[in-house]
Coordinates of C-alpha atoms in Angstrom, one line a residue:
M1 CA 181.9 -109.0 -9.3
D2 CA 178.1 -108.7 -9.2
F3 CA 177.4 -112.6 -7.6
I4 CA 179.5 -111.4 -5.3
A5 CA 178.2 -108.4 -3.9
A6 CA 174.5 -110.0 -4.7
S7 CA 176.1 -112.8 -1.8
L8 CA 177.3 -109.9 0.3
A9 CA 174.2 -108.4 0.2
D10 CA 172.1 -111.2 1.6
P11 CA 171.0 -111.3 5.1
L12 CA 170.8 -114.9 5.5
L13 CA 175.4 -115.0 4.5
W14 CA 175.1 -112.9 7.2
G15 CA 173.2 -114.5 9.2
K16 CA 175.0 -117.2 9.5
L17 CA 178.3 -116.0 9.9
F18 CA 177.4 -114.9 13.1
E19 CA 175.4 -118.6 13.9
I20 CA 179.1 -119.2 13.1
I21 CA 181.3 -116.8 15.3
V22 CA 178.9 -117.0 18.3
L23 CA 178.4 -121.2 18.2
N24 CA 182.8 -120.8 17.7
I25 CA 182.7 -118.1 21.2
V26 CA 180.7 -120.9 23.0
L27 CA 182.3 -124.0 21.8
S28 CA 185.8 -122.3 22.5
G29 CA 185.6 -121.9 25.7
D30 CA 187.1 -124.9 27.1
N31 CA 189.6 -123.7 24.8
A32 CA 190.1 -120.2 26.9
V33 CA 190.7 -122.4 29.2
V34 CA 193.5 -124.3 28.0
I35 CA 195.5 -121.7 26.7
A36 CA 195.2 -119.3 29.7
L37 CA 196.2 -123.1 31.8
A38 CA 199.5 -122.7 29.3
C39 CA 200.7 -119.6 29.4
R40 CA 199.9 -118.7 32.6
A41 CA 203.8 -119.6 33.3
L42 CA 205.0 -117.9 30.8
A43 CA 206.9 -114.3 31.2
P44 CA 204.5 -111.5 30.7
A45 CA 206.3 -110.2 27.6
Q46 CA 205.9 -113.9 26.2
R47 CA 202.7 -114.4 27.9
T48 CA 200.4 -112.1 24.9
K49 CA 202.8 -114.1 22.3
G50 CA 201.1 -117.5 24.2
I51 CA 197.9 -116.6 24.6
A52 CA 197.7 -114.9 20.4
L53 CA 199.4 -117.7 18.7
G54 CA 197.6 -120.6 21.3
A55 CA 194.0 -119.2 19.8
I56 CA 195.6 -118.8 16.2
V57 CA 196.4 -122.1 16.3
A58 CA 193.1 -123.3 18.2
V59 CA 191.3 -121.8 15.3
L60 CA 192.9 -123.3 12.9
L61 CA 193.0 -126.8 13.9
R62 CA 189.1 -126.2 14.1
V63 CA 188.7 -125.2 10.5
V64 CA 191.2 -128.6 9.7
F65 CA 189.3 -130.4 11.8
T66 CA 186.3 -129.4 10.1
V67 CA 186.9 -129.9 6.5
V68 CA 188.6 -133.1 7.1
V69 CA 188.2 -134.6 10.2
A70 CA 184.1 -134.8 10.8
S71 CA 183.5 -137.9 8.5
L72 CA 186.2 -140.1 11.5
L73 CA 183.7 -139.0 14.4
S74 CA 182.2 -142.5 13.6
A75 CA 185.1 -144.8 14.5
P76 CA 184.7 -145.8 17.1
F77 CA 188.0 -146.0 19.6
L78 CA 188.5 -142.6 19.2
R79 CA 187.3 -140.1 21.8
I80 CA 188.1 -143.0 24.1
A81 CA 191.9 -142.0 23.0
G82 CA 191.1 -138.7 22.8
A83 CA 189.5 -138.4 26.7
V84 CA 192.9 -140.2 27.7
L85 CA 195.0 -137.7 26.1
L86 CA 192.6 -134.9 27.4
F87 CA 192.8 -136.4 31.1
W88 CA 196.8 -136.3 30.7
I89 CA 197.3 -132.8 29.4
A90 CA 194.7 -131.8 32.3
V91 CA 196.8 -133.0 34.9
K92 CA 200.3 -132.4 33.2
L93 CA 198.6 -128.5 33.6
V94 CA 198.5 -129.0 37.4
L95 CA 201.3 -130.0 38.1
E96 CA 202.8 -127.2 35.8
D97 CA 203.3 -124.3 37.9
G98 CA 206.4 -122.4 36.3
E99 CA 207.3 -121.5 39.7
G100 CA 210.8 -122.0 41.2
D101 CA 213.7 -123.0 39.1
E102 CA 211.9 -123.7 35.5
D103 CA 211.7 -119.9 35.7
A104 CA 215.1 -120.6 34.7
I105 CA 214.3 -122.2 30.6
A106 CA 214.5 -119.6 28.1
A107 CA 211.1 -118.2 27.5
S108 CA 211.1 -119.5 23.8
S109 CA 211.1 -122.6 24.3
K110 CA 208.7 -121.6 26.7
L111 CA 206.7 -120.2 24.5
W112 CA 206.6 -123.0 21.9
K113 CA 205.6 -125.4 24.7
A114 CA 202.5 -123.6 25.8
V115 CA 201.6 -123.5 22.6
Q116 CA 202.0 -127.4 22.0
T117 CA 200.2 -127.9 25.2
V118 CA 197.4 -125.7 23.1
A119 CA 197.7 -127.3 20.0
I120 CA 197.1 -131.2 21.2
A121 CA 194.2 -130.1 23.8
D122 CA 191.9 -128.5 21.1
I123 CA 192.9 -131.7 18.3
V124 CA 191.5 -133.5 20.9
M125 CA 188.8 -131.2 22.1
S126 CA 188.1 -130.3 18.7
L127 CA 186.6 -133.9 17.7
D128 CA 183.5 -132.7 19.9
N129 CA 183.1 -128.6 18.3
V130 CA 183.6 -129.4 14.1
L131 CA 179.9 -131.1 13.4
A132 CA 177.9 -128.2 15.4
I133 CA 179.7 -125.7 13.0
A134 CA 180.2 -127.7 9.8
A135 CA 176.4 -128.2 10.4
V136 CA 176.3 -124.0 9.8
A137 CA 178.4 -123.6 7.4
K138 CA 176.8 -126.9 5.3
D139 CA 179.6 -127.3 3.2
S140 CA 180.6 -123.2 2.4
L141 CA 184.0 -123.4 3.4
P142 CA 184.2 -119.7 3.1
L143 CA 182.2 -119.0 5.0
L144 CA 183.1 -121.5 7.3
V145 CA 186.4 -120.0 7.3
A146 CA 185.3 -116.4 7.6
G147 CA 183.3 -117.0 10.5
L148 CA 186.2 -119.0 12.7
V149 CA 189.0 -116.2 11.5
I150 CA 186.5 -113.3 12.5
S151 CA 186.6 -115.1 16.6
I152 CA 190.4 -115.4 16.6
P153 CA 190.4 -111.9 18.9
L154 CA 187.8 -113.0 20.7
I155 CA 188.9 -116.1 21.8
V156 CA 192.3 -113.9 22.6
V157 CA 190.3 -111.8 25.0
G158 CA 188.4 -114.8 26.4
A159 CA 192.1 -116.1 27.1
S160 CA 193.4 -112.8 28.4
L161 CA 190.8 -112.4 31.0
I162 CA 191.0 -116.2 32.2
T163 CA 194.8 -115.3 32.1
R164 CA 194.5 -112.5 34.3
L165 CA 192.1 -114.4 37.1
L166 CA 194.5 -117.2 36.7
A167 CA 197.5 -115.4 38.3
Q168 CA 195.2 -113.4 40.8
F169 CA 193.3 -117.0 42.1
P170 CA 195.4 -120.3 42.1
L171 CA 193.2 -122.0 43.0
L172 CA 190.8 -120.9 39.9
V173 CA 193.9 -123.7 37.7
W174 CA 192.2 -126.5 39.6
A175 CA 189.0 -125.2 38.4
G176 CA 190.1 -125.2 34.7
A177 CA 191.8 -128.7 35.1
G178 CA 188.8 -129.9 36.6
L179 CA 186.7 -128.7 33.3
L180 CA 189.5 -130.1 31.4
G181 CA 188.1 -133.7 33.6
W182 CA 184.9 -133.3 33.0
V183 CA 185.1 -132.9 28.7
A184 CA 187.2 -136.2 28.9
G185 CA 185.0 -137.6 30.6
E186 CA 181.8 -136.4 28.0
M187 CA 184.3 -137.4 25.2
L188 CA 184.6 -141.2 26.5
D189 CA 181.4 -140.9 27.3
S190 CA 180.0 -140.7 24.0
D191 CA 182.4 -142.9 22.1
P192 CA 180.0 -145.2 19.5
W193 CA 181.6 -148.6 20.7
F194 CA 180.6 -147.7 24.4
A195 CA 176.9 -147.1 22.6
S196 CA 177.0 -150.0 20.4
Q197 CA 178.1 -152.1 23.7
F198 CA 175.8 -150.9 26.2
G199 CA 173.4 -149.0 24.3
A200 CA 172.8 -145.1 23.3
A201 CA 170.1 -144.9 25.8
M202 CA 172.6 -145.8 28.7
M203 CA 175.1 -144.0 27.7
H204 CA 172.8 -140.9 27.9
Q205 CA 172.2 -141.6 30.9
L206 CA 175.4 -142.2 32.1
E207 CA 176.5 -138.7 30.7
Y208 CA 177.0 -136.8 33.5
P209 CA 178.2 -138.9 35.7
A210 CA 181.1 -139.7 33.5
A211 CA 181.8 -135.9 33.3
I212 CA 181.7 -135.9 37.1
L213 CA 183.8 -138.9 37.5
G214 CA 186.4 -137.0 34.8
A215 CA 186.4 -134.0 36.4
L216 CA 187.5 -136.0 39.6
L217 CA 190.0 -138.3 38.2
V218 CA 191.2 -134.9 37.2
L219 CA 191.6 -133.2 40.8
G220 CA 192.1 -136.5 42.9
L221 CA 195.3 -137.9 40.3
G222 CA 196.5 -134.1 40.5
Y223 CA 196.5 -133.7 44.4
W224 CA 197.8 -136.4 45.2
L225 CA 201.1 -136.6 42.3
K226 CA 201.7 -133.1 43.6
S227 CA 201.8 -134.0 46.8
R228 CA 204.7 -136.7 46.3
R229 CA 206.3 -134.3 45.0
P230 CA 209.7 -133.6 47.2
D231 CA 209.3 -130.0 49.4
P232 CA 212.1 -127.7 47.0
A233 CA 212.2 -125.9 50.3
T234 CA 214.1 -129.1 52.3

């Protein structure tokens, strides 16, 4: 008991906990966008549940990846596969407008579909985030879990605000998808295989062009696919 009390009284412990919370909030900006995009089409009664479940899934996956998967980030092609998957998720979120006959789908099915989308996207995006959080925690699992769990309500608030903005300004859906494309482009550029083939210096110079290209690819492909859809009014 005295050891626990001494630990809780250690200002360094609270400093590290604060670092993890702030870092997770900053790194979860794109997660909040995914949660908001995935839940925007839910019925109002289901939307709060979807946002809360999405945030919980995001944080739990962050814990799992930080503890288990950090050692795999140096493996070649892992980030390439993740980037391709994130491109697909971004385009898919643009195409799912949640209007018309799609509202006839059972709310429970749409809820779990939204949570599934959040889970897949967070698995991909967590690959870039886990090392920073693990570096702060320094192998302290209780500190890591505490910091990430405390972050849950903060992510929920962020996702809720973004969801309201998406409802008022539908054009922001495209901005969110473009952000995911930007993240995917950065992830693709950071894969160790490209660094081994073209040099780390070259890939570092291509970081922003790759991110911009990723955003443009998502927006262009999303626009092209939506324009090819038959008009439901005809």
